[in-house]
CSV table of C-alpha atoms in Angstrom, one decimal:
chain,number,residue,atom,x,y,z
E,690,UNK,CA,73.3,117.0,133.2
E,691,UNK,CA,71.4,117.5,136.5
E,692,UNK,CA,67.9,118.8,136.5
E,693,UNK,CA,67.8,122.4,137.8
E,694,UNK,CA,63.8,122.8,137.2
E,695,UNK,CA,62.4,124.0,140.4
E,696,UNK,CA,59.2,122.5,141.8
E,697,UNK,CA,55.8,124.4,141.5
E,698,UNK,CA,55.4,127.1,144.2
E,699,UNK,CA,53.4,126.2,147.1
E,700,UNK,CA,52.4,128.3,150.0
E,701,UNK,CA,54.4,131.6,150.0
E,702,UNK,CA,54.8,133.2,146.5
E,703,UNK,CA,58.2,132.6,144.8
E,704,UNK,CA,59.0,136.3,145.5
E,705,UNK,CA,58.7,135.6,149.3
E,706,UNK,CA,61.1,132.6,149.2
E,707,UNK,CA,64.9,132.7,149.2
E,708,UNK,CA,66.5,131.4,145.9
E,709,UNK,CA,68.0,128.1,146.4
E,710,UNK,CA,71.7,127.9,146.5
E,711,UNK,CA,73.2,125.8,143.7
E,712,UNK,CA,76.8,124.6,143.8
E,713,UNK,CA,77.7,124.4,140.0
E,714,UNK,CA,81.3,123.6,140.8
E,715,UNK,CA,80.3,120.1,141.8
E,716,UNK,CA,78.2,119.5,138.7
E,717,UNK,CA,79.5,116.6,136.3
E,718,UNK,CA,78.3,115.6,133.1
E,719,UNK,CA,78.3,111.8,132.3
E,720,UNK,CA,78.7,112.1,128.6
E,721,UNK,CA,80.2,115.6,127.4
E,722,UNK,CA,80.6,114.3,123.8
E,723,UNK,CA,81.2,117.3,121.8
E,724,UNK,CA,77.8,118.7,122.8
E,725,UNK,CA,76.0,115.7,121.3
E,726,UNK,CA,72.9,114.9,123.4
E,727,UNK,CA,72.1,111.9,121.1
E,728,UNK,CA,74.0,109.2,119.5
E,729,UNK,CA,75.2,110.1,115.9
E,730,UNK,CA,76.7,107.8,113.3
E,731,UNK,CA,80.2,109.1,114.0
E,732,UNK,CA,80.1,107.5,117.5
E,733,UNK,CA,80.5,104.2,115.7
E,734,UNK,CA,83.1,105.3,113.3
E,735,UNK,CA,86.3,104.7,115.2
E,736,UNK,CA,87.3,108.2,115.5
E,737,UNK,CA,87.2,111.1,118.0
E,738,UNK,CA,83.6,110.6,118.9
E,739,UNK,CA,84.0,106.8,119.4
E,740,UNK,CA,86.8,107.4,121.7
E,741,UNK,CA,84.9,109.9,123.6
E,742,UNK,CA,82.0,107.5,124.0
E,743,UNK,CA,84.2,104.8,125.3
E,744,UNK,CA,86.5,107.0,127.5
E,745,UNK,CA,83.7,109.0,129.1
E,746,UNK,CA,80.6,106.8,129.2
E,747,UNK,CA,81.6,103.0,129.1
E,748,UNK,CA,85.1,103.0,130.7
E,749,UNK,CA,83.9,104.9,133.8
E,750,UNK,CA,81.0,102.7,134.2
E,751,UNK,CA,82.7,99.5,133.8
E,752,UNK,CA,86.0,100.4,135.5
E,753,UNK,CA,89.0,97.9,135.6
E,754,UNK,CA,92.7,98.3,134.8
E,755,UNK,CA,92.3,95.7,131.8
E,756,UNK,CA,89.6,97.7,130.1
E,757,UNK,CA,91.6,100.9,130.7
E,758,UNK,CA,94.3,99.7,128.2
E,759,UNK,CA,91.6,99.9,125.5
E,760,UNK,CA,93.4,97.4,123.1
E,761,UNK,CA,91.8,95.5,120.2
E,762,UNK,CA,91.5,92.6,122.6
E,763,UNK,CA,92.1,92.0,126.3
E,764,UNK,CA,95.0,90.1,127.6
E,765,UNK,CA,94.1,88.1,130.6
E,766,UNK,CA,95.9,85.7,133.1
E,767,UNK,CA,93.6,82.8,133.9
E,768,UNK,CA,94.8,79.8,135.9
E,769,UNK,CA,98.3,80.5,134.9
E,770,UNK,CA,97.7,80.8,131.2
E,771,UNK,CA,97.7,84.0,129.3
E,772,UNK,CA,94.6,84.4,127.1
E,773,UNK,CA,93.4,87.1,124.6
E,774,UNK,CA,89.7,87.8,124.7
E,775,UNK,CA,87.8,89.9,122.2
E,776,UNK,CA,84.3,90.7,120.9
E,777,UNK,CA,83.0,92.7,118.0
E,778,UNK,CA,79.7,93.3,116.3
E,779,UNK,CA,79.0,93.7,112.5
E,780,UNK,CA,76.4,95.8,110.8
E,781,UNK,CA,77.8,96.2,107.3
E,782,UNK,CA,75.6,97.1,104.4
E,783,UNK,CA,75.3,95.5,102.0
E,784,UNK,CA,75.5,91.9,103.4
E,785,UNK,CA,77.6,90.7,100.4
E,786,UNK,CA,80.3,92.8,98.6
E,787,UNK,CA,83.2,92.1,96.4
E,788,UNK,CA,85.7,90.1,98.3
E,789,UNK,CA,83.4,89.0,101.1
E,790,UNK,CA,80.3,89.2,103.2
E,791,UNK,CA,79.2,90.1,106.7
E,792,UNK,CA,80.0,86.4,107.5
E,793,UNK,CA,83.6,86.7,106.6
E,794,UNK,CA,83.9,90.0,108.4
E,795,UNK,CA,82.6,88.5,111.5
E,796,UNK,CA,85.1,85.7,111.7
E,797,UNK,CA,88.1,87.6,110.4
E,798,UNK,CA,87.6,90.6,112.5
E,799,UNK,CA,87.5,88.9,115.7
E,800,UNK,CA,90.5,86.6,114.7
E,801,UNK,CA,92.4,89.8,113.8
E,802,UNK,CA,91.6,91.5,117.0
E,803,UNK,CA,93.1,88.5,118.9
E,804,UNK,CA,96.1,88.4,116.7
E,805,UNK,CA,96.8,92.0,117.5
E,806,UNK,CA,97.7,90.6,121.1
E,807,UNK,CA,99.9,88.0,119.6
E,808,UNK,CA,97.4,85.3,120.2
E,809,UNK,CA,96.4,82.3,118.0
E,810,UNK,CA,92.6,82.3,117.9
E,811,UNK,CA,90.9,79.1,119.0
E,812,UNK,CA,87.2,79.3,119.6
E,813,UNK,CA,84.5,81.7,118.6
E,814,UNK,CA,81.0,82.5,119.6
E,815,UNK,CA,78.3,83.9,117.3
E,816,UNK,CA,75.3,85.9,117.9
E,817,UNK,CA,72.8,86.4,115.0
E,818,UNK,CA,70.1,89.1,115.2
E,819,UNK,CA,67.7,88.6,112.3
E,820,UNK,CA,65.1,90.9,110.9
E,821,UNK,CA,61.7,89.4,110.5
E,822,UNK,CA,61.0,88.6,106.9
E,823,UNK,CA,64.5,88.2,105.7
E,824,UNK,CA,65.0,85.1,103.3
E,825,UNK,CA,66.0,81.9,105.0
E,826,UNK,CA,68.4,81.5,102.0
E,827,UNK,CA,70.3,84.7,102.8
E,828,UNK,CA,70.7,83.6,106.4
E,829,UNK,CA,72.2,80.3,105.3
E,830,UNK,CA,74.5,81.9,102.8
E,831,UNK,CA,75.9,84.2,105.6
E,832,UNK,CA,76.3,81.1,107.9
E,833,UNK,CA,78.2,79.2,105.1
E,834,UNK,CA,80.4,82.1,104.6
E,835,UNK,CA,81.2,82.2,108.4
E,836,UNK,CA,81.9,78.4,108.4
E,837,UNK,CA,84.3,78.6,105.6
E,838,UNK,CA,86.1,81.7,106.9
E,839,UNK,CA,86.4,79.9,110.3
E,840,UNK,CA,87.9,76.8,108.8
E,841,UNK,CA,90.4,78.8,106.7
E,842,UNK,CA,91.4,80.8,110.0
E,843,UNK,CA,91.9,77.7,112.0
E,844,UNK,CA,89.2,78.4,114.4
E,845,UNK,CA,86.0,76.7,115.7
E,846,UNK,CA,82.5,78.4,116.4
E,847,UNK,CA,81.5,76.6,119.4
E,848,UNK,CA,78.5,78.6,120.8
E,849,UNK,CA,76.0,81.1,119.8
E,850,UNK,CA,72.6,82.9,120.0
E,851,UNK,CA,69.8,84.0,117.8
E,852,UNK,CA,67.4,86.8,118.2
E,853,UNK,CA,64.6,88.1,115.8
E,854,UNK,CA,63.4,91.7,115.8
E,855,UNK,CA,60.3,92.9,114.1
E,856,UNK,CA,60.3,94.0,110.4
E,857,UNK,CA,61.6,97.5,110.1
E,858,UNK,CA,63.6,97.3,113.3
E,859,UNK,CA,66.8,95.7,111.8
E,860,UNK,CA,68.7,95.7,108.6
E,861,UNK,CA,68.4,92.1,107.6
E,862,UNK,CA,71.3,90.5,109.8
E,863,UNK,CA,73.5,91.8,112.5
E,864,UNK,CA,76.3,89.6,113.8
E,865,UNK,CA,78.3,89.6,117.0
E,866,UNK,CA,81.4,87.4,117.6
E,867,UNK,CA,83.5,87.0,120.4
E,868,UNK,CA,86.8,84.9,120.5
E,869,UNK,CA,89.5,83.6,122.7
E,870,UNK,CA,93.0,82.5,122.0
E,871,UNK,CA,96.5,81.8,123.6
E,872,UNK,CA,99.2,84.3,123.9
E,873,UNK,CA,102.6,82.6,123.5
E,874,UNK,CA,105.2,83.0,126.3
E,875,UNK,CA,107.4,86.0,125.9
E,876,UNK,CA,104.9,88.0,123.7
E,877,UNK,CA,103.8,91.4,125.1
E,878,UNK,CA,102.0,93.4,122.5
E,879,UNK,CA,100.6,96.8,123.7
E,880,UNK,CA,100.8,100.4,122.9
E,881,UNK,CA,102.6,101.3,126.1
E,882,UNK,CA,105.6,99.5,124.9
E,883,UNK,CA,106.2,101.7,121.8
E,884,UNK,CA,109.3,103.9,122.3
E,885,UNK,CA,111.2,106.5,120.2
E,886,UNK,CA,113.2,104.7,117.6
E,887,UNK,CA,110.6,102.1,116.7
E,888,UNK,CA,110.0,101.6,113.0
E,889,UNK,CA,106.4,101.7,111.7
E,890,UNK,CA,105.4,99.0,109.1
E,891,UNK,CA,102.1,98.6,107.4
E,892,UNK,CA,101.5,95.1,105.8
E,893,UNK,CA,100.2,96.3,102.5
E,894,UNK,CA,97.8,98.6,100.4
E,895,UNK,CA,95.4,100.6,102.6
E,896,UNK,CA,91.9,101.8,102.0
E,897,UNK,CA,90.7,98.8,99.9
E,898,UNK,CA,87.8,97.4,102.0
E,899,UNK,CA,86.2,100.8,102.5
E,900,UNK,CA,86.1,101.7,98.8
E,901,UNK,CA,85.0,98.3,98.0
E,902,UNK,CA,82.0,98.7,100.2
E,903,UNK,CA,81.2,102.3,98.8
E,904,UNK,CA,81.5,101.2,95.3
E,905,UNK,CA,78.8,98.3,95.6
E,906,UNK,CA,76.6,100.3,98.1
E,907,UNK,CA,76.3,103.3,95.9
E,908,UNK,CA,76.6,101.5,92.4
E,909,UNK,CA,79.8,103.4,91.6
E,910,UNK,CA,82.1,102.2,88.9
E,911,UNK,CA,85.9,103.0,88.7
E,912,UNK,CA,86.6,101.1,85.7
E,913,UNK,CA,87.7,97.9,87.6
E,914,UNK,CA,86.1,96.1,90.3
E,915,UNK,CA,87.7,96.8,93.8
E,916,UNK,CA,87.5,93.9,96.1
E,917,UNK,CA,87.8,93.9,99.8
E,918,UNK,CA,90.9,93.0,101.6
E,919,UNK,CA,89.0,91.0,104.2
E,920,UNK,CA,91.3,88.2,105.6
E,921,UNK,CA,92.4,86.6,108.8
E,922,UNK,CA,95.8,87.9,109.8
E,923,UNK,CA,96.8,85.1,112.4
E,924,UNK,CA,99.2,83.4,110.1
E,925,UNK,CA,101.0,86.7,109.3
E,926,UNK,CA,101.3,87.5,112.8
E,927,UNK,CA,102.8,84.2,113.7
E,928,UNK,CA,105.4,84.7,110.9
E,929,UNK,CA,106.3,88.1,112.4
E,930,UNK,CA,106.6,86.7,115.9
E,931,UNK,CA,108.9,83.8,114.6
E,932,UNK,CA,111.4,86.4,113.8
E,933,UNK,CA,111.3,87.9,117.2
E,934,UNK,CA,108.7,87.9,119.9
E,935,UNK,CA,109.9,91.5,120.8
E,936,UNK,CA,107.4,93.2,118.6
E,937,UNK,CA,106.1,96.3,120.5
E,938,UNK,CA,102.5,96.8,119.2
E,939,UNK,CA,100.2,95.7,116.5
E,940,UNK,CA,96.9,97.2,115.4
E,941,UNK,CA,94.6,96.4,112.5
E,942,UNK,CA,93.3,99.6,110.9
E,943,UNK,CA,89.7,99.0,110.5
E,944,UNK,CA,87.2,101.8,111.4
E,945,UNK,CA,89.0,105.2,111.1
E,946,UNK,CA,91.7,103.6,109.0
E,947,UNK,CA,95.4,103.9,109.3
E,948,UNK,CA,95.1,107.5,110.6
E,949,UNK,CA,93.0,106.2,113.7
E,950,UNK,CA,95.2,103.3,114.4
E,951,UNK,CA,98.4,105.4,114.4
E,952,UNK,CA,96.8,108.0,116.7
E,953,UNK,CA,95.6,105.5,119.1
E,954,UNK,CA,99.0,104.1,119.4
E,955,UNK,CA,100.6,107.5,119.7
E,956,UNK,CA,98.2,108.6,122.4
E,957,UNK,CA,98.6,105.4,124.4
E,958,UNK,CA,102.4,105.4,124.3
E,959,UNK,CA,102.8,109.1,124.8
E,960,UNK,CA,105.4,109.2,121.9
E,961,UNK,CA,105.3,111.0,118.6
E,962,UNK,CA,104.8,109.3,115.2
E,963,UNK,CA,106.2,110.6,112.0
E,964,UNK,CA,105.1,108.9,108.6
E,965,UNK,CA,106.1,109.7,105.0
E,966,UNK,CA,103.1,110.1,102.8
E,967,UNK,CA,104.8,109.0,99.8
E,968,UNK,CA,105.8,105.7,101.5
E,969,UNK,CA,102.2,104.8,102.6
E,970,UNK,CA,101.0,102.2,100.1
E,971,UNK,CA,97.7,103.4,98.2
E,972,UNK,CA,96.7,101.4,95.2
E,973,UNK,CA,95.9,103.6,92.2
E,974,UNK,CA,92.2,102.3,92.1
E,975,UNK,CA,91.8,103.4,95.7
E,976,UNK,CA,93.6,106.7,95.2
E,977,UNK,CA,91.5,107.6,92.2
E,978,UNK,CA,88.3,106.7,94.0
E,979,UNK,CA,89.0,108.7,96.9
E,980,UNK,CA,90.0,111.7,94.8
E,981,UNK,CA,86.6,111.4,93.1
E,982,UNK,CA,84.6,111.0,96.2
E,983,UNK,CA,86.7,113.5,98.2
E,984,UNK,CA,87.9,111.0,100.7
E,985,UNK,CA,91.4,110.6,102.3
E,986,UNK,CA,92.7,107.1,102.0
E,987,UNK,CA,94.4,107.3,105.4
E,988,UNK,CA,90.9,107.3,107.0
E,989,UNK,CA,89.4,104.7,105.0
E,990,UNK,CA,88.6,101.3,106.6
E,991,UNK,CA,90.8,98.1,106.1
E,992,UNK,CA,89.9,94.6,107.0
E,993,UNK,CA,93.0,92.6,106.1
E,994,UNK,CA,96.0,94.9,107.1
E,995,UNK,CA,97.9,95.6,110.0
E,996,UNK,CA,100.4,98.3,111.3
E,997,UNK,CA,103.4,97.2,113.4
E,998,UNK,CA,105.6,99.1,115.8
E,999,UNK,CA,108.8,97.3,115.6
E,1000,UNK,CA,112.3,97.8,117.4
E,1001,UNK,CA,114.7,99.2,114.8
E,1002,UNK,CA,117.1,96.3,115.2
E,1003,UNK,CA,114.5,93.9,114.2
E,1004,UNK,CA,112.8,95.9,111.5
E,1005,UNK,CA,114.6,94.6,108.4
E,1006,UNK,CA,114.1,91.0,109.3
E,1007,UNK,CA,110.5,91.5,110.2
E,1008,UNK,CA,109.9,93.3,107.0
E,1009,UNK,CA,111.5,90.6,105.1
E,1010,UNK,CA,109.4,87.8,106.8
E,1011,UNK,CA,106.1,89.8,106.2
E,1012,UNK,CA,106.9,90.2,102.4
E,1013,UNK,CA,107.5,86.4,102.2
E,1014,UNK,CA,104.0,85.9,103.5
E,1015,UNK,CA,101.0,86.2,101.1
E,1016,UNK,CA,99.1,88.6,103.4
E,1017,UNK,CA,102.3,90.8,103.7
E,1018,UNK,CA,103.7,90.8,100.2
E,1019,UNK,CA,103.1,94.6,99.9
E,1020,UNK,CA,104.6,95.5,103.4
E,1021,UNK,CA,106.3,98.8,103.6
E,1022,UNK,CA,108.0,100.9,106.1
E,1023,UNK,CA,106.1,104.0,106.4
E,1024,UNK,CA,107.6,106.0,109.4
E,1025,UNK,CA,109.1,105.9,112.8
E,1026,UNK,CA,108.4,106.8,116.5
E,1027,UNK,CA,110.0,110.0,117.7
E,1028,UNK,CA,110.3,112.0,121.0
E,1029,UNK,CA,108.9,115.1,119.4
E,1030,UNK,CA,105.4,116.1,119.5
E,1031,UNK,CA,104.3,113.4,122.0
E,1032,UNK,CA,100.8,111.8,121.4
E,1033,UNK,CA,100.6,113.2,117.9
E,1034,UNK,CA,101.1,111.8,114.3
E,1035,UNK,CA,102.7,114.0,111.8
E,1036,UNK,CA,103.0,113.3,108.0
E,1037,UNK,CA,105.9,114.5,105.8
E,1038,UNK,CA,104.4,115.6,102.5
E,1039,UNK,CA,106.1,114.9,99.0
E,1040,UNK,CA,106.6,118.6,98.8
E,1041,UNK,CA,108.8,118.6,102.0
E,1042,UNK,CA,106.2,120.1,104.2
E,1043,UNK,CA,104.5,118.5,107.3
E,1044,UNK,CA,100.9,118.1,108.5
E,1045,UNK,CA,99.1,116.7,111.6
E,1046,UNK,CA,97.3,113.5,110.9
E,1047,UNK,CA,94.5,113.9,113.5
E,1048,UNK,CA,92.1,111.4,114.7
E,1049,UNK,CA,89.1,111.5,112.5
E,1050,UNK,CA,86.0,113.2,114.2
E,1051,UNK,CA,83.4,110.9,112.8
E,1052,UNK,CA,83.2,108.5,109.9
E,1053,UNK,CA,83.8,109.0,106.2
E,1054,UNK,CA,82.0,105.7,105.3
E,1055,UNK,CA,79.5,104.5,107.7
E,1056,UNK,CA,78.5,100.8,108.1
E,1057,UNK,CA,81.7,99.4,106.7
E,1058,UNK,CA,81.9,96.5,109.2
């Protein structure tokens, strides 16, 4: 906000001077983020605060039509070739958890962001920010996990960087990865293509990753160990595109969970989304854990799931192909796109009522990726 503090009086007293004229109609605030003068954890949670930070601070500062699309990755035309480009940073705590590690997340997360554009990931970069004093064996273990995940995803880490911060100024290891991949001809995946009549499909059980992180971080026990669903989704997307390249939009529901992903698509497309709560696949372990912790599975992060918006005429064939793939065996139709309530997501409850599924304000579970 502009500084309206007047300079110290010189010469005539302040009573003798004419009060300055201030035109407040011309004032602008560079970051009117829900009256938050400082960054809070919710700004990194993938919800409403994150969206405001991007839309009101970063997007105006950087500009550009490509960035304005706010996709998981950017679709670029370079030398006659269509490329997808994406970057992401990883600050998960703890570094190792049931079903994966920060190294697995760093590879799979970027591969998945590229896959949501329909691209086959090819090359990754990797940046390590290490805290002084961390054991070299831990660094090596993370690097080995990254290498194994890259080989499993069919990508190659080709460049990188390392920085070290003083003890107490980090949390062991932070990672950043960027990736590029080729978008096949005829594939155009973006929220703006979503139209009423599209069928909404989720690839499997939701909420698993977030609950797995919380269980090990807080030492909680739920009777059985819950493992993260961390996985590279490129192969599943290729299987879907083999049925038809005319998928309309894909999104991996990471931070903010399925609710955030649906709201982002609805807002970008200007269409309404209706889901059936009973149809959303929530495993009993996740449902029970969320009930104990007071969480809503719709807002809990995933790292190996996607939500697809598919033209109705192709929905059955795409669903069958997803279920035939190991990472889509639990795929389910959970709703549809409608003309009513544009830009909003509404859930039909098992009791026959409806409720608005809003974009989360902050973050239920911080530091999950």
